[in-house]
């Protein structure tokens, strides 16, 4: 009889734990940093300005700000994972803003070069995507953070 009580207790405990399970959801965090609008290098007549412009683009590419995280979230409790992703976004954003300030200063020091100008617009965005929700009408990834800026030399 004692064995049955123990067995029934284990069955009861297992069923309680099974009922506490929550739905798991594969979630993707996408860190996207890229040019949205820019001058084609061959449109810049002055070789010195063209080289400087290419240095800007290469400098931002070296930051390697693009990243993707895939994790499993339970019970659609995105809060803790969103916080981790936003923290990473802010850390990388600090490096982006530092480079932006540096290039703005250097652009200001270029002086006048007739017939040469450029612009480049960047966007840095953090979004959360839930692939299981793609079939839902009107679904779009959630934008958690976004920063954009433009560098221009006229």
PDB file of N, CA, C and O in Angstrom, residues 5-45:
ATOM      1  N   UNK A   5       0.995   4.598  -2.695  1.00  0.00           N
ATOM      2  CA  UNK A   5       0.903   6.004  -2.312  1.00  0.00           C
ATOM      3  C   UNK A   5       2.069   6.794  -2.909  1.00  0.00           C
ATOM      4  O   UNK A   5       1.902   7.903  -3.404  1.00  0.00           O
ATOM      5  N   UNK A   6       3.225   6.196  -2.845  1.00  0.00           N
ATOM      6  CA  UNK A   6       4.424   6.834  -3.400  1.00  0.00           C
ATOM      7  C   UNK A   6       4.280   6.978  -4.917  1.00  0.00           C
ATOM      8  O   UNK A   6       4.565   8.040  -5.487  1.00  0.00           O
ATOM      9  N   UNK A   7       3.799   5.907  -5.563  1.00  0.00           N
ATOM     10  CA  UNK A   7       3.616   5.925  -7.007  1.00  0.00           C
ATOM     11  C   UNK A   7       2.583   6.990  -7.405  1.00  0.00           C
ATOM     12  O   UNK A   7       2.799   7.752  -8.335  1.00  0.00           O
ATOM     13  N   UNK A   8       1.473   7.023  -6.695  1.00  0.00           N
ATOM     14  CA  UNK A   8       0.421   8.018  -6.973  1.00  0.00           C
ATOM     15  C   UNK A   8       0.944   9.432  -6.729  1.00  0.00           C
ATOM     16  O   UNK A   8       0.608  10.364  -7.472  1.00  0.00           O
ATOM     17  N   UNK A   9       1.753   9.588  -5.695  1.00  0.00           N
ATOM     18  CA  UNK A   9       2.347  10.895  -5.417  1.00  0.00           C
ATOM     19  C   UNK A   9       3.255  11.347  -6.542  1.00  0.00           C
ATOM     20  O   UNK A   9       3.251  12.520  -6.932  1.00  0.00           O
ATOM     21  N   UNK A  10       4.034  10.407  -7.083  1.00  0.00           N
ATOM     22  CA  UNK A  10       4.917  10.733  -8.211  1.00  0.00           C
ATOM     23  C   UNK A  10       4.104  11.098  -9.458  1.00  0.00           C
ATOM     24  O   UNK A  10       4.448  12.044 -10.169  1.00  0.00           O
ATOM     25  N   UNK A  11       3.038  10.363  -9.711  1.00  0.00           N
ATOM     26  CA  UNK A  11       2.169  10.662 -10.856  1.00  0.00           C
ATOM     27  C   UNK A  11       1.561  12.052 -10.700  1.00  0.00           C
ATOM     28  O   UNK A  11       1.518  12.845 -11.647  1.00  0.00           O
ATOM     29  N   UNK A  12       1.087  12.369  -9.494  1.00  0.00           N
ATOM     30  CA  UNK A  12       0.499  13.677  -9.219  1.00  0.00           C
ATOM     31  C   UNK A  12       1.534  14.792  -9.430  1.00  0.00           C
ATOM     32  O   UNK A  12       1.259  15.806 -10.066  1.00  0.00           O
ATOM     33  N   UNK A  13       2.729  14.579  -8.905  1.00  0.00           N
ATOM     34  CA  UNK A  13       3.793  15.582  -9.053  1.00  0.00           C
ATOM     35  C   UNK A  13       4.162  15.769 -10.524  1.00  0.00           C
ATOM     36  O   UNK A  13       4.340  16.897 -10.994  1.00  0.00           O
ATOM     37  N   UNK A  14       4.271  14.665 -11.273  1.00  0.00           N
ATOM     38  CA  UNK A  14       4.612  14.752 -12.696  1.00  0.00           C
ATOM     39  C   UNK A  14       3.536  15.490 -13.471  1.00  0.00           C
ATOM     40  O   UNK A  14       3.834  16.303 -14.353  1.00  0.00           O
ATOM     41  N   UNK A  15       2.279  15.240 -13.140  1.00  0.00           N
ATOM     42  CA  UNK A  15       1.203  15.924 -13.858  1.00  0.00           C
ATOM     43  C   UNK A  15       1.182  17.417 -13.526  1.00  0.00           C
ATOM     44  O   UNK A  15       0.859  18.248 -14.372  1.00  0.00           O
ATOM     45  N   UNK A  16       1.530  17.772 -12.283  1.00  0.00           N
ATOM     46  CA  UNK A  16       1.596  19.189 -11.924  1.00  0.00           C
ATOM     47  C   UNK A  16       2.702  19.892 -12.712  1.00  0.00           C
ATOM     48  O   UNK A  16       2.518  20.989 -13.225  1.00  0.00           O
ATOM     49  N   UNK A  17       3.872  19.243 -12.794  1.00  0.00           N
ATOM     50  CA  UNK A  17       4.980  19.842 -13.548  1.00  0.00           C
ATOM     51  C   UNK A  17       4.635  19.929 -15.030  1.00  0.00           C
ATOM     52  O   UNK A  17       4.954  20.904 -15.687  1.00  0.00           O
ATOM     53  N   UNK A  18       3.962  18.918 -15.556  1.00  0.00           N
ATOM     54  CA  UNK A  18       3.594  18.922 -16.974  1.00  0.00           C
ATOM     55  C   UNK A  18       2.606  20.042 -17.267  1.00  0.00           C
ATOM     56  O   UNK A  18       2.666  20.677 -18.320  1.00  0.00           O
ATOM     57  N   UNK A  19       1.706  20.308 -16.349  1.00  0.00           N
ATOM     58  CA  UNK A  19       0.729  21.369 -16.580  1.00  0.00           C
ATOM     59  C   UNK A  19       1.358  22.753 -16.473  1.00  0.00           C
ATOM     60  O   UNK A  19       0.794  23.727 -16.939  1.00  0.00           O
ATOM     61  N   UNK A  20       2.533  22.855 -15.831  1.00  0.00           N
ATOM     62  CA  UNK A  20       3.207  24.142 -15.671  1.00  0.00           C
ATOM     63  C   UNK A  20       4.064  24.506 -16.878  1.00  0.00           C
ATOM     64  O   UNK A  20       4.589  25.604 -16.960  1.00  0.00           O
ATOM     65  N   UNK A  21       4.247  23.566 -17.798  1.00  0.00           N
ATOM     66  CA  UNK A  21       5.070  23.864 -18.970  1.00  0.00           C
ATOM     67  C   UNK A  21       4.454  25.013 -19.749  1.00  0.00           C
ATOM     68  O   UNK A  21       3.247  25.128 -19.871  1.00  0.00           O
ATOM     69  N   UNK A  22       5.306  25.876 -20.274  1.00  0.00           N
ATOM     70  CA  UNK A  22       4.819  26.984 -21.067  1.00  0.00           C
ATOM     71  C   UNK A  22       5.297  26.799 -22.494  1.00  0.00           C
ATOM     72  O   UNK A  22       6.254  26.075 -22.754  1.00  0.00           O
ATOM     73  N   UNK A  23       4.648  27.468 -23.388  1.00  0.00           N
ATOM     74  CA  UNK A  23       4.975  27.372 -24.797  1.00  0.00           C
ATOM     75  C   UNK A  23       6.342  27.995 -25.055  1.00  0.00           C
ATOM     76  O   UNK A  23       6.651  29.073 -24.575  1.00  0.00           O
ATOM     77  N   UNK A  24       7.149  27.300 -25.821  1.00  0.00           N
ATOM     78  CA  UNK A  24       8.462  27.839 -26.179  1.00  0.00           C
ATOM     79  C   UNK A  24       8.379  28.429 -27.587  1.00  0.00           C
ATOM     80  O   UNK A  24       7.690  27.906 -28.450  1.00  0.00           O
ATOM     81  N   UNK A  25       9.084  29.532 -27.783  1.00  0.00           N
ATOM     82  CA  UNK A  25       9.032  30.256 -29.051  1.00  0.00           C
ATOM     83  C   UNK A  25      10.447  30.593 -29.491  1.00  0.00           C
ATOM     84  O   UNK A  25      11.189  31.248 -28.759  1.00  0.00           O
ATOM     85  N   UNK A  26      10.807  30.142 -30.678  1.00  0.00           N
ATOM     86  CA  UNK A  26      12.091  30.541 -31.253  1.00  0.00           C
ATOM     87  C   UNK A  26      11.996  32.028 -31.588  1.00  0.00           C
ATOM     88  O   UNK A  26      11.044  32.479 -32.221  1.00  0.00           O
ATOM     89  N   UNK A  27      12.965  32.785 -31.133  1.00  0.00           N
ATOM     90  CA  UNK A  27      12.957  34.231 -31.298  1.00  0.00           C
ATOM     91  C   UNK A  27      14.302  34.670 -31.873  1.00  0.00           C
ATOM     92  O   UNK A  27      15.347  34.187 -31.455  1.00  0.00           O
ATOM     93  N   UNK A  28      14.246  35.579 -32.829  1.00  0.00           N
ATOM     94  CA  UNK A  28      15.457  36.100 -33.451  1.00  0.00           C
ATOM     95  C   UNK A  28      15.581  37.585 -33.137  1.00  0.00           C
ATOM     96  O   UNK A  28      14.633  38.349 -33.333  1.00  0.00           O
ATOM     97  N   UNK A  29      16.754  37.977 -32.649  1.00  0.00           N
ATOM     98  CA  UNK A  29      17.090  39.393 -32.459  1.00  0.00           C
ATOM     99  C   UNK A  29      18.073  39.758 -33.559  1.00  0.00           C
ATOM    100  O   UNK A  29      19.109  39.121 -33.707  1.00  0.00           O
ATOM    101  N   UNK A  30      17.716  40.772 -34.334  1.00  0.00           N
ATOM    102  CA  UNK A  30      18.540  41.184 -35.459  1.00  0.00           C
ATOM    103  C   UNK A  30      19.098  42.580 -35.208  1.00  0.00           C
ATOM    104  O   UNK A  30      18.344  43.528 -35.005  1.00  0.00           O
ATOM    105  N   UNK A  31      20.420  42.672 -35.194  1.00  0.00           N
ATOM    106  CA  UNK A  31      21.132  43.946 -35.084  1.00  0.00           C
ATOM    107  C   UNK A  31      21.574  44.303 -36.505  1.00  0.00           C
ATOM    108  O   UNK A  31      22.414  43.631 -37.077  1.00  0.00           O
ATOM    109  N   UNK A  32      20.991  45.349 -37.059  1.00  0.00           N
ATOM    110  CA  UNK A  32      21.207  45.715 -38.457  1.00  0.00           C
ATOM    111  C   UNK A  32      21.836  47.099 -38.525  1.00  0.00           C
ATOM    112  O   UNK A  32      21.277  48.063 -38.009  1.00  0.00           O
ATOM    113  N   UNK A  33      23.001  47.188 -39.158  1.00  0.00           N
ATOM    114  CA  UNK A  33      23.670  48.474 -39.369  1.00  0.00           C
ATOM    115  C   UNK A  33      24.119  48.524 -40.814  1.00  0.00           C
ATOM    116  O   UNK A  33      24.921  47.698 -41.254  1.00  0.00           O
ATOM    117  N   UNK A  34      23.587  49.503 -41.550  1.00  0.00           N
ATOM    118  CA  UNK A  34      23.943  49.585 -42.957  1.00  0.00           C
ATOM    119  C   UNK A  34      23.617  50.964 -43.518  1.00  0.00           C
ATOM    120  O   UNK A  34      22.926  51.753 -42.894  1.00  0.00           O
ATOM    121  N   UNK A  35      24.101  51.179 -44.726  1.00  0.00           N
ATOM    122  CA  UNK A  35      23.822  52.404 -45.459  1.00  0.00           C
ATOM    123  C   UNK A  35      22.426  52.292 -46.066  1.00  0.00           C
ATOM    124  O   UNK A  35      22.082  51.264 -46.627  1.00  0.00           O
ATOM    125  N   UNK A  36      21.646  53.346 -45.949  1.00  0.00           N
ATOM    126  CA  UNK A  36      20.326  53.345 -46.566  1.00  0.00           C
ATOM    127  C   UNK A  36      20.316  54.166 -47.846  1.00  0.00           C
ATOM    128  O   UNK A  36      19.576  53.878 -48.754  1.00  0.00           O
ATOM    129  N   UNK A  37      21.109  55.194 -47.895  1.00  0.00           N
ATOM    130  CA  UNK A  37      21.193  56.051 -49.068  1.00  0.00           C
ATOM    131  C   UNK A  37      22.620  56.587 -49.108  1.00  0.00           C
ATOM    132  O   UNK A  37      23.150  56.998 -48.071  1.00  0.00           O
ATOM    133  N   UNK A  38      23.226  56.567 -50.276  1.00  0.00           N
ATOM    134  CA  UNK A  38      24.621  57.001 -50.349  1.00  0.00           C
ATOM    135  C   UNK A  38      25.006  57.388 -51.765  1.00  0.00           C
ATOM    136  O   UNK A  38      24.349  57.016 -52.737  1.00  0.00           O
ATOM    137  N   UNK A  39      26.077  58.141 -51.858  1.00  0.00           N
ATOM    138  CA  UNK A  39      26.653  58.538 -53.135  1.00  0.00           C
ATOM    139  C   UNK A  39      27.518  57.391 -53.648  1.00  0.00           C
ATOM    140  O   UNK A  39      28.275  56.778 -52.890  1.00  0.00           O
ATOM    141  N   UNK A  40      27.408  57.117 -54.938  1.00  0.00           N
ATOM    142  CA  UNK A  40      28.289  56.124 -55.554  1.00  0.00           C
ATOM    143  C   UNK A  40      29.698  56.719 -55.622  1.00  0.00           C
ATOM    144  O   UNK A  40      29.862  57.893 -55.998  1.00  0.00           O
ATOM    145  N   UNK A  41      30.722  55.971 -55.242  1.00  0.00           N
ATOM    146  CA  UNK A  41      32.094  56.513 -55.224  1.00  0.00           C
ATOM    147  C   UNK A  41      32.535  57.115 -56.560  1.00  0.00           C
ATOM    148  O   UNK A  41      33.210  58.145 -56.582  1.00  0.00           O
ATOM    149  N   UNK A  42      32.142  56.510 -57.664  1.00  0.00           N
ATOM    150  CA  UNK A  42      32.566  57.017 -58.977  1.00  0.00           C
ATOM    151  C   UNK A  42      31.946  58.380 -59.301  1.00  0.00           C
ATOM    152  O   UNK A  42      32.393  59.064 -60.219  1.00  0.00           O
ATOM    153  N   UNK A  43      30.953  58.811 -58.526  1.00  0.00           N
ATOM    154  CA  UNK A  43      30.347  60.133 -58.728  1.00  0.00           C
ATOM    155  C   UNK A  43      31.166  61.249 -58.085  1.00  0.00           C
ATOM    156  O   UNK A  43      30.885  62.427 -58.302  1.00  0.00           O
ATOM    157  N   UNK A  44      32.173  60.897 -57.300  1.00  0.00           N
ATOM    158  CA  UNK A  44      33.006  61.892 -56.612  1.00  0.00           C
ATOM    159  C   UNK A  44      34.242  62.151 -57.463  1.00  0.00           C
ATOM    160  O   UNK A  44      35.093  61.273 -57.622  1.00  0.00           O
ATOM    161  N   UNK A  45      34.326  63.369 -57.993  1.00  0.00           N
ATOM    162  CA  UNK A  45      35.394  63.704 -58.937  1.00  0.00           C
ATOM    163  C   UNK A  45      36.780  63.788 -58.322  1.00  0.00           C
ATOM    164  O   UNK A  45      37.750  63.309 -58.899  1.00  0.00           O
TER     165      UNK A  45
END
